[in-house]
Amino acid sequence: MEKMSRVTTALSGSALTGRTMHCHLDAPANAISVCRDAAQVVVAGRSIFKIYAIEEERFVEKLNLRVGRKPSLNLSCADVVWHQMDESLLATAATNGVVVTWNLGRPSRNKQDQLFTEHKRTVNKVCFHPTEAHVLLSGSQDGFMKCFDLRRKDSVSTFSGQSESVRDVQFSIRDYFTFASTFENGNVQLWDIRRPDRCERMFTAHNGPVFCCDWHPEDRGWLATGGRDKMVKVWDMTTHRAKEVHCVQTIASVARVKWRPECRHHLATCSMMVDHNIYVWDVRRPFVPAAMFEEHRDVTTGIAWRHPHDPSFLLSGSKDSTLCQHLFRDASQPVERANPEGLCYGLFGDLAFAAKESLVAVESGRKPYTGDRRHPIFFKKKVDPAAPFAGLASSALSVFEMEPGSGSMSWFVDTAERYALAGRPLAELCDHNAKVARELGRNQVAQTWTMLRIIYCSPGLVPGTNLSHSVGKGSSCGLPLMNSFNLKDVAPGLGSETRLDRSKGDTRSDTVLLDSSATLITNEDNEETEGSDVPADYLLCDVEGEDDELYLLDPEHTHSEEPEYVLPQEAFPLRHEIVDTPPGPEHLQDKADSPHVSGSEADAASLVPVDSSFSLISVSHALYDSRLPPDFFSALVCDMLRFYAEQGDVQMAVSVLVVLGERVRKDIDEQTQEHWYTSYIDLLQRFCLWNVSNQVVKLSTSRAISCLNQASTTLHVNCSHCKRPMSSRGWVCDRCHRCASMCAVCHHVVKGLFVWCQGCSHGGHLQHIMKWLEGSSHCPAGCGHLCEYS
Amino acid sequence: MNRGGSSPSAAANYLLCTNCRKVLRKDKRIRVSQPLTRGPSAFIPEKEVVQANTVDERTNFLVEEYSTSGRLDNITQVMSLHTQYLESFLRSQFYMLRMDGPLPLPHRHYIAIMAAARHQCSYLINMHVDEFLKTGGNAEWLNGLEYVPQRLKNLNEINKLLAHRPWLITKEHIQKLVKTGENNWSLPELVHAVVLLAHYHALASFVFGSGINPERDPEISNGFRLISVNNFCVCDLANDNNIENASLTGSNFGIVDSLSELEALMERMKRLQEEREDEEASQEEMTTRFEKEKKESLFVVSGDTFHSFPHSDFEDDMIITSDVSRYIEDPGFGYEDFARRGEEHLPTFRAQDYTWENHGFSLVNRLYSDIGHLLDEKFRMVYNLTYNTMATHEDVDTTMLRRALFNYVHCMFGIRYDDYDYGEVNQLLERSLKVYIKTVTCYPERTTKRMYDSYWRQFKHSEKVHVNLLLMEARMQAELLYALRAITRHLT
C-alpha cells in the first residue's frame, strides 16, 4: 500500500492506463527505449528509427528520425537510449561504430545532434548517466568503452577492457561514479568513471559472452547479468568479492535483462535466439517464470518497463517488426499450468507423492482406506517451499515408508534361485518347486505347484501328503462359500456400490464373515492397482486436515481375530481353489474370466462371490475325477497364470509357463507371454540375478525374448600398446599397427579365444596353452612364472 | 590363425594374412599418382615442415589424443606449424567425427566424402573412404550416390549449394529435409551434417591451398604399389609449374622486388592505422567500397583462369570428375560470383544481423551440444592467432591484415560488416593475393603452386599456412552462417 502511494506520487497523480496492444513497424527492431514521461517510446533498428506515442488504445507514430534520401549506416542502430533526465535527448549506437546523439528540440527535420566516430567496430551499447545531463557512455566490439561529454566534440575518457568486445555498459543507479561493463569472454568489470586506467573490479560471471546487465533500481549492490550460457545471475557487489546471490536458468541465451520496478525480486528477460517469449522471473524461484508474454513471432530484441515506478506495463520490440505493450495482468502464468503432482519411489521402496493441495481438499470427503499391506504409513506435509507464492502452486507432499522387512523381496530372490525350471521330468519339477515354495512359507504357491502336478501327471503318483493337503484346502473352502452366498444375497442391493461400502468401513463390522470377504476384495483391489497412484491417493485423503505432522497411521483393521492381517497372503487361497475346479457352465466361466482381463474394480468385487460359489463343486470333482485329460484344464491354468501375473507375482506366471512349456503356451497369446517374460527378466536383473535371468531368456519360447541374448554380444578391445580402442578388427591396432595379442606358444596372432595368466599376463590360443601346461608348469613365454590352468 | 606364418622374422612386428586386408579398400580409393615432391606439402619444402615438427612434442600428443587415423597425416604436419591452432582444429574435428553426436559414425565419414567430392579433393576422399570402412560402413555405398540410402542422398542439394553458393540456401531447403516422412532428417542430425559439410568444404580449401601431398601409404613399402596414373591427379595439377617457379622465386630480381613489396605493405598498414581518424569516408563511399570489392572479385580470377587453365587442363579436370563424381550430382555446379552482373537483387548478408557469436553459436549448440564451444574456440583462435611478425619484421600488429583476409573471404560470399571499411582490403591485399584467396576459397581444386608462390614472396611458409588457415575458417564460418540462418528462419 505504501508502495502504491509512492507510485501515484511518482506518476504525479495520474496513474498509467492502457491495454495489451501492438503495432506493426516497417522493419525489425533492434532496441527500444522509453521516454521519462512514459508516454513515448523510441524504436531503433537497421532500417527503422521512429518515436511512437503510447496512447490508451494504440501506438501512434510521432516522429520518423530517419531522414535524408540515402540510407546511411549511421542510422543502422544496434542500440538506442533515451535520456532519463532530458526528454529531448536520445543516443544511438550504430553498427558501423558511430555514436550519434539526437536532440528532439532542434527545429529542423533532421534532429541529429552530434556524431562520434571514435570506435573502430560496431557499438553494442550506449548508456546515459542517470543523473548527469551530459554524460554518455558507449561500449563497442573493439573492446573499448568511451565516455562522452555532450558539450564536447570528442570523448572525455577511454576505458580499455583489455579483451574482446564489450557487450553492455550500465551506469550504476546509486553510485554516481560507477558503471558496469560486460564482455564477450564472460567477464564483468566495474569501473570508476574517474579512473580510466584500470577497472575497479573484475570477475568472470558467465561461460561465454555476457550479453546484458542491469543494476537493481533499489538495491544498491545488486547487478543482474545474462549470458549466452542461458543463465541470469544476480550478483551482490557490496561484498569484497562479487557474490552470486541468485541464478535463473532459462531455455535460451539471454539477450536483455531488466529489473521489474517496485518488485524487488522480479526481472524480465528475453532471448536472442530460438525463444520468442518474454519472461518475468522471480529470482527466488528460478525454475518457473512468474509470468510469460507470448505475443511475438520472432525473437524479442528490446524490452523496457514503461515507467520506473509502475510494475505492470512492459514494452517490447521484436525482429518480427512489431512493437508491443504487455500488461502484466494479461501475462500467462506458467505456474498455473504447472503440474504440481509427482510420484517417486525411493531406494528402499518408500513412496513419495506430492499433489496439489486443492486436489487433496476436494477428495477429503473420502473415508480412510487402510487395506494396504504396507502397514505403517507416515504422512507429512512439507513446509511449503514457495511461501511467497502461496496460492499460485503449492503441493502437499506425502511420504509412505515401507515397514522394514515388509518390503523385503528375499522370497523373490530365494524362489528365483531355487526353482527348477527345466532339465527334469515335469512331476519332479513341480514337486521341487512346491517344496521350495513351502519352505519359503508360500503355501498358496506350493499348493498351485502341487495341483499342476496332479493335473498334468498321472494321478497314481500323487503322494498322500499332497492329497491331504488339498483336502484340507478343500474343507477350508466352506467358509468363503458361505460367505459368497451371503454376499450374493446382498449383492443386488449393493449393486454398483460395493466399492463405496468397502471404503466406508462401517459395513465391515456387520458380520465377521462379510468382513473377511470384504478384506479379500480390497486386497485384490489393491493388488490390481499397484503401481498406479490410486492407493496413494486414498492415503492422502486419509489424513487431510492434519498438516505439518509426521505421524503413524494405524491400519484400521487391527482386529486381532483376523488372520488376514498377520498373513495377508492367506486371503488368496480362497481364490486358488478355483484352479482345480472343473469348469462350470460356459457362460459363468466367461464371467469368471472377466475380472482378470478387465481388471476393473467393480467387476472384481461383484464377481468374487460367483467364483467362490463354484469352488464348492470344484473341490469334490478334483479329488475324484482327476482322470480328465490335461487339456481339459488348460483354460483354467491359463486363468491361474493370468491371475498371478495380475497379482504382481509374475515370477509364478513365468515359472509355470516355462515348466509346463508346450502344454499351456498355445492358450496364452504371444504378447501377454512376452509381457510377462520381459517384466520377470526386468525384475531378475534388478535383483542382479543375471544367471536366472539368462536361464529364463534361454528357456523362453518367445522369439522376441530369446533374441535378447543375442543383442550386444560385441566385446570391445583396446590395443595393449597404445590403449586405443581397436575399431576394425580385434587383433590388430589401426593406430600403432601392431598386433595386440600374440600367442606365447606359436607366436602368432590370436584371433579367437585368448587365455592369459593373471599372474604374468602371458597367454595365447586356448588350445596351445592347454597343451603347453599339460607338459610344463612354467609360462610358455619363458618369464619363469608358474602358471596355472584350471 | 594358421596362415601367414611364412615370415617368422616379421613376428616381432605383426603378421597380417593377405586376406585380412581389405582388398576392397584399395578398389574404392581414387587412384593417385606419386607426388613429385617429398614431404607433406607440394608447396612447402619438406625441411620447413619437418624441422618444426621434430621440436614439437605437443603435436605428437595431440595426434595421439585426437587423430582418428592414429597417424600424423600430412594435413596435421602442415598445420603443426601452428600448434595452438592445431589443437582446436583437431579437437573439433575429433568431436564431430568420433564423439557423441546424432549421426552414426560411418554416415559422418560418408558426409565428409560427399563434401570433399564437391571439390574433387581426392586426398580427403581417400582418407575418409578408409575411415568409412573402418567404422563399419557399407562398402557398397562407395560405388556412388545411387547406392546410398535416399536420406543421405537428399543431402546432396544442400552440399552442392553450401560448397559453391551458400547464399542460395533458403528455409525451403531445410524444410524439405526435415519434413516428416520416411527419409526425413531431424534438426540435430541436420546440424551435425551441416557442420561436417562446412568443415570438409573448408578443409578441402586448405588441402589445395597448401598443396597437401597424398599420404604415403604404409602399404606401399610392403610392396603393394599403387598403379600410378600419369598426370591424373589434381595434386599434379598443383605441381605443374614446379620447375619454372623455382627459378622464378630464386632469381635475384624476385627478392628485391618482394622486399620492396613487403616494405610497401607495411607502409600502407601504418598509414591506414594513422589515417583512420583523419580520413572520414562517407557512408555512400563505404557502401560503394564494399560493392567494388565484391565486383572486383569477379574479375580477379576470370582473367587468371585463362592463364592457368589452358585447354588441356580442363580435360584433365573432366577425367578426375568422372572418378569422384559418383559421390556428387550435378558436378558442373560451381561457384558463381555473388555479385554477378545483372543480378543485383541478391540481398547482402548483414553480418551484424546474424553473427556467429550471438546467433550461430546458440543454434548450433542447442541442436548439437558442445560443438558450438569447439567451433567458437577455433574461430576465435584463428582470428586472434599472431606472432606479431611479418616476414623478417618483428613486433608488427597484424590485426588489420588478418581482418582484411577474413572479411575479404566473407565479402566474396556476400557477407558485409557494417563496421569495416572495405577500402582497406584494396590497400592491403595485392592482386596476386586476391587471386590466390579467390581460388582457394571458391575453386580450391584450381590452385597451383604458382599462385601460392606469387604472393607475399618474402613471407615465411608458416605465415602462408596461417593465411590458409584464416581462409579456411572464414569460409567455414560463412557457410555455417548461411546454413544456420536458413535453419533459424525455418524455426521461426
Tab-separated table of C-alpha atoms in Angstrom, chain B residues 241-482:
chain	number	residue	atom	x	y	z
B	241	ASN	CA	54.831	-25.348	-62.625
B	242	ASN	CA	57.258	-26.696	-60.202
B	243	ILE	CA	60.499	-26.076	-62.022
B	244	GLU	CA	59.524	-22.906	-63.631
B	245	ASN	CA	58.534	-21.423	-60.326
B	246	ALA	CA	61.629	-22.450	-58.551
B	247	SER	CA	63.664	-20.464	-60.941
B	248	LEU	CA	61.345	-17.561	-60.677
B	249	THR	CA	61.395	-17.192	-56.943
B	250	GLY	CA	65.040	-17.950	-56.740
B	251	SER	CA	66.095	-15.209	-59.024
B	252	ASN	CA	67.575	-12.115	-57.550
B	253	PHE	CA	65.242	-9.709	-59.054
B	254	GLY	CA	62.411	-11.533	-57.348
B	255	ILE	CA	63.831	-10.928	-53.928
B	256	VAL	CA	64.442	-7.301	-54.499
B	257	ASP	CA	61.012	-6.960	-55.837
B	258	SER	CA	59.351	-8.720	-52.969
B	259	LEU	CA	61.377	-6.857	-50.404
B	260	SER	CA	60.085	-3.597	-51.641
B	261	GLU	CA	56.691	-5.198	-51.821
B	262	LEU	CA	56.830	-6.062	-48.151
B	263	GLU	CA	58.033	-2.619	-47.215
B	264	ALA	CA	55.248	-1.102	-49.167
B	265	LEU	CA	52.680	-3.276	-47.467
B	266	MET	CA	53.949	-2.345	-44.046
B	267	GLU	CA	53.969	1.245	-45.021
B	268	ARG	CA	50.373	1.030	-46.124
B	269	MET	CA	49.363	-0.668	-42.898
B	270	LYS	CA	50.974	2.052	-40.879
B	271	ARG	CA	49.365	4.730	-42.936
B	272	LEU	CA	45.960	3.149	-42.621
B	273	GLN	CA	46.333	2.970	-38.898
B	274	GLU	CA	47.249	6.599	-38.648
B	275	GLU	CA	44.843	7.817	-41.196
B	276	ARG	CA	41.887	6.236	-39.576
B	277	GLU	CA	40.958	9.253	-37.576
B	278	ASP	CA	41.582	11.800	-40.247
B	279	GLU	CA	40.005	10.357	-43.259
B	280	GLU	CA	36.278	10.010	-42.876
B	281	ALA	CA	34.664	8.244	-45.712
B	282	SER	CA	31.018	8.960	-46.182
B	283	GLN	CA	28.527	6.170	-45.826
B	284	GLU	CA	27.865	6.060	-49.504
B	285	GLU	CA	31.544	5.775	-50.046
B	286	MET	CA	31.729	2.822	-47.689
B	287	THR	CA	28.927	1.037	-49.408
B	288	THR	CA	30.499	1.628	-52.765
B	289	ARG	CA	33.735	0.258	-51.474
B	290	PHE	CA	32.072	-2.956	-50.441
B	291	GLU	CA	30.306	-3.242	-53.747
B	292	LYS	CA	33.524	-2.503	-55.514
B	293	GLU	CA	35.379	-5.202	-53.647
B	294	LYS	CA	32.574	-7.577	-54.378
B	295	LYS	CA	32.587	-6.767	-58.031
B	296	GLU	CA	36.281	-6.703	-58.342
B	297	SER	CA	36.459	-10.197	-57.018
B	298	LEU	CA	34.607	-11.016	-60.210
B	299	PHE	CA	37.499	-10.114	-62.389
B	300	VAL	CA	40.111	-11.383	-60.063
B	301	VAL	CA	40.050	-14.912	-61.232
B	302	SER	CA	38.358	-14.752	-64.531
B	303	GLY	CA	41.496	-13.259	-66.005
B	304	ASP	CA	43.670	-15.764	-64.330
B	305	THR	CA	41.623	-18.745	-65.212
B	306	PHE	CA	42.587	-18.483	-68.794
B	307	HIS	CA	46.105	-18.160	-67.845
B	308	SER	CA	46.494	-21.148	-65.636
B	309	PHE	CA	43.932	-23.365	-67.215
B	310	PRO	CA	44.806	-23.994	-70.754
B	311	HIS	CA	42.507	-26.254	-72.593
B	312	SER	CA	44.347	-29.433	-71.766
B	313	ASP	CA	43.996	-28.817	-68.072
B	314	PHE	CA	40.316	-28.682	-68.323
B	315	GLU	CA	40.289	-32.038	-69.943
B	316	ASP	CA	42.168	-33.405	-67.015
B	317	ASP	CA	39.596	-31.865	-64.859
B	318	MET	CA	36.928	-33.817	-66.590
B	319	ILE	CA	38.661	-37.132	-66.062
B	320	ILE	CA	39.012	-36.529	-62.386
B	321	THR	CA	35.456	-35.615	-62.195
B	322	SER	CA	34.376	-38.917	-63.589
B	323	ASP	CA	36.183	-40.717	-60.843
B	324	VAL	CA	34.992	-38.553	-57.998
B	325	SER	CA	31.628	-37.632	-59.294
B	326	ARG	CA	29.983	-40.772	-58.115
B	327	TYR	CA	29.683	-39.033	-54.755
B	328	ILE	CA	28.021	-35.968	-56.119
B	329	GLU	CA	25.355	-34.933	-58.503
B	330	ASP	CA	25.437	-32.003	-60.818
B	331	PRO	CA	29.236	-31.772	-60.945
B	332	GLY	CA	29.020	-28.775	-63.204
B	333	PHE	CA	27.622	-26.632	-60.419
B	334	GLY	CA	30.337	-24.324	-59.208
B	335	TYR	CA	30.970	-21.045	-57.537
B	336	GLU	CA	29.326	-18.186	-59.191
B	337	ASP	CA	30.188	-14.681	-58.210
B	338	PHE	CA	27.907	-13.283	-55.622
B	339	ALA	CA	27.766	-10.013	-57.435
B	340	ARG	CA	27.045	-11.289	-60.882
B	341	ARG	CA	26.380	-8.684	-63.435
B	342	GLY	CA	22.723	-8.223	-63.995
B	343	GLU	CA	21.729	-9.931	-60.787
B	344	GLU	CA	21.997	-7.176	-58.293
B	345	HIS	CA	18.996	-8.069	-56.264
B	346	LEU	CA	20.631	-10.717	-54.135
B	347	PRO	CA	20.480	-9.252	-50.669
B	348	THR	CA	23.736	-8.690	-48.881
B	349	PHE	CA	24.103	-10.707	-45.720
B	350	ARG	CA	24.485	-8.160	-42.943
B	351	ALA	CA	26.965	-9.678	-40.564
B	352	GLN	CA	25.585	-7.735	-37.641
B	353	ASP	CA	22.151	-9.223	-38.094
B	354	TYR	CA	23.256	-12.787	-37.804
B	355	THR	CA	26.583	-13.205	-36.137
B	356	TRP	CA	28.301	-16.359	-35.187
B	357	GLU	CA	28.820	-15.205	-31.608
B	358	ASN	CA	25.245	-14.215	-30.937
B	359	HIS	CA	23.129	-16.371	-33.140
B	360	GLY	CA	25.024	-19.126	-34.861
B	361	PHE	CA	26.620	-20.382	-31.719
B	362	SER	CA	23.379	-20.595	-29.779
B	363	LEU	CA	21.633	-22.500	-32.511
B	364	VAL	CA	24.426	-24.953	-33.150
B	365	ASN	CA	24.960	-25.586	-29.513
B	366	ARG	CA	21.318	-26.095	-28.902
B	367	LEU	CA	20.934	-28.729	-31.543
B	368	TYR	CA	24.327	-30.386	-31.368
B	369	SER	CA	25.631	-29.789	-27.947
B	370	ASP	CA	29.199	-28.696	-27.300
B	371	ILE	CA	30.228	-28.352	-30.918
B	372	GLY	CA	29.428	-24.664	-30.559
B	373	HIS	CA	32.100	-24.216	-27.945
B	374	LEU	CA	34.676	-26.063	-30.007
B	375	LEU	CA	33.948	-24.139	-33.159
B	376	ASP	CA	33.788	-20.914	-31.216
B	377	GLU	CA	37.202	-21.593	-29.794
B	378	LYS	CA	38.558	-22.489	-33.217
B	379	PHE	CA	37.243	-19.330	-34.879
B	380	ARG	CA	38.486	-17.221	-32.063
B	381	MET	CA	41.834	-18.914	-32.135
B	382	VAL	CA	42.423	-18.458	-35.824
B	383	TYR	CA	41.254	-14.878	-35.749
B	384	ASN	CA	43.485	-13.920	-32.866
B	385	LEU	CA	46.472	-16.036	-33.740
B	386	THR	CA	49.504	-13.866	-34.225
B	387	TYR	CA	53.209	-13.963	-33.612
B	388	ASN	CA	53.494	-10.259	-34.218
B	389	THR	CA	55.804	-10.897	-37.113
B	390	MET	CA	55.666	-10.180	-40.781
B	391	ALA	CA	58.300	-11.928	-42.783
B	392	THR	CA	61.531	-10.618	-41.343
B	393	HIS	CA	59.945	-7.880	-39.300
B	394	GLU	CA	59.030	-8.340	-35.717
B	395	ASP	CA	56.631	-6.605	-33.408
B	396	VAL	CA	54.064	-5.888	-36.018
B	397	ASP	CA	50.389	-5.654	-35.256
B	398	THR	CA	48.862	-7.836	-37.917
B	399	THR	CA	45.282	-7.454	-36.747
B	400	MET	CA	44.459	-5.377	-39.754
B	401	LEU	CA	45.843	-7.859	-42.183
B	402	ARG	CA	44.040	-10.753	-40.559
B	403	ARG	CA	40.803	-8.880	-40.520
B	404	ALA	CA	41.196	-7.927	-44.139
B	405	LEU	CA	41.735	-11.570	-45.122
B	406	PHE	CA	38.811	-12.792	-43.073
B	407	ASN	CA	36.436	-10.124	-44.278
B	408	TYR	CA	37.514	-10.457	-47.868
B	409	VAL	CA	36.501	-14.097	-47.858
B	410	HIS	CA	33.180	-13.194	-46.351
B	411	CYS	CA	32.826	-10.452	-48.902
B	412	MET	CA	33.057	-12.977	-51.698
B	413	PHE	CA	30.220	-14.870	-50.081
B	414	GLY	CA	28.210	-11.698	-49.830
B	415	ILE	CA	28.596	-11.094	-46.121
B	416	ARG	CA	29.157	-7.497	-45.225
B	417	TYR	CA	30.368	-5.976	-41.992
B	418	ASP	CA	28.957	-2.552	-41.330
B	419	ASP	CA	31.903	-1.579	-39.272
B	420	TYR	CA	34.529	-2.444	-41.830
B	421	ASP	CA	35.998	-0.187	-44.392
B	422	TYR	CA	36.443	-2.332	-47.452
B	423	GLY	CA	38.885	0.168	-48.818
B	424	GLU	CA	41.372	-1.483	-46.526
B	425	VAL	CA	41.121	-4.724	-48.413
B	426	ASN	CA	42.147	-2.939	-51.535
B	427	GLN	CA	45.141	-1.388	-49.903
B	428	LEU	CA	46.354	-4.424	-48.019
B	429	LEU	CA	45.720	-7.300	-50.330
B	430	GLU	CA	47.658	-7.181	-53.538
B	431	ARG	CA	46.201	-8.575	-56.657
B	432	SER	CA	48.106	-11.825	-56.711
B	433	LEU	CA	46.962	-12.495	-53.174
B	434	LYS	CA	43.389	-11.773	-54.116
B	435	VAL	CA	43.694	-14.243	-56.944
B	436	TYR	CA	45.008	-16.800	-54.550
B	437	ILE	CA	42.275	-16.138	-51.979
B	438	LYS	CA	39.560	-16.333	-54.502
B	439	THR	CA	40.891	-19.538	-55.995
B	440	VAL	CA	41.420	-21.221	-52.665
B	441	THR	CA	38.025	-20.352	-51.258
B	442	CYS	CA	35.934	-20.660	-54.353
B	443	TYR	CA	37.652	-23.092	-56.668
B	444	PRO	CA	40.260	-24.716	-54.472
B	445	GLU	CA	40.851	-27.502	-56.972
B	446	ARG	CA	42.372	-24.993	-59.365
B	447	THR	CA	45.055	-23.793	-57.021
B	448	THR	CA	48.540	-24.033	-58.433
B	449	LYS	CA	51.916	-23.708	-56.929
B	450	ARG	CA	52.467	-20.639	-58.963
B	451	MET	CA	49.580	-18.910	-57.308
B	452	TYR	CA	50.876	-19.945	-53.942
B	453	ASP	CA	54.317	-18.652	-54.715
B	454	SER	CA	53.344	-15.500	-56.453
B	455	TYR	CA	52.032	-13.578	-53.476
B	456	TRP	CA	53.973	-12.325	-50.481
B	457	ARG	CA	57.194	-13.748	-51.738
B	458	GLN	CA	59.126	-12.554	-48.771
B	459	PHE	CA	56.861	-14.191	-46.237
B	460	LYS	CA	57.633	-17.405	-44.467
B	461	HIS	CA	55.820	-20.562	-45.348
B	462	SER	CA	54.359	-20.763	-41.894
B	463	GLU	CA	52.826	-17.373	-42.471
B	464	LYS	CA	51.317	-18.537	-45.688
B	465	VAL	CA	49.907	-21.529	-43.896
B	466	HIS	CA	48.448	-19.088	-41.432
B	467	VAL	CA	46.799	-17.320	-44.325
B	468	ASN	CA	45.365	-20.628	-45.449
B	469	LEU	CA	44.008	-21.300	-42.000
B	470	LEU	CA	42.317	-17.934	-41.963
B	471	LEU	CA	40.797	-18.537	-45.376
B	472	MET	CA	39.617	-21.959	-44.350
B	473	GLU	CA	37.950	-20.807	-41.161
B	474	ALA	CA	36.447	-17.744	-42.764
B	475	ARG	CA	34.950	-19.945	-45.417
B	476	MET	CA	33.618	-22.412	-42.905
B	477	GLN	CA	32.043	-19.648	-40.887
B	478	ALA	CA	30.448	-18.128	-43.937
B	479	GLU	CA	28.909	-21.441	-44.937
B	480	LEU	CA	27.737	-22.094	-41.422
B	481	LEU	CA	26.200	-18.657	-41.129
B	482	TYR	CA	24.146	-19.123	-44.242
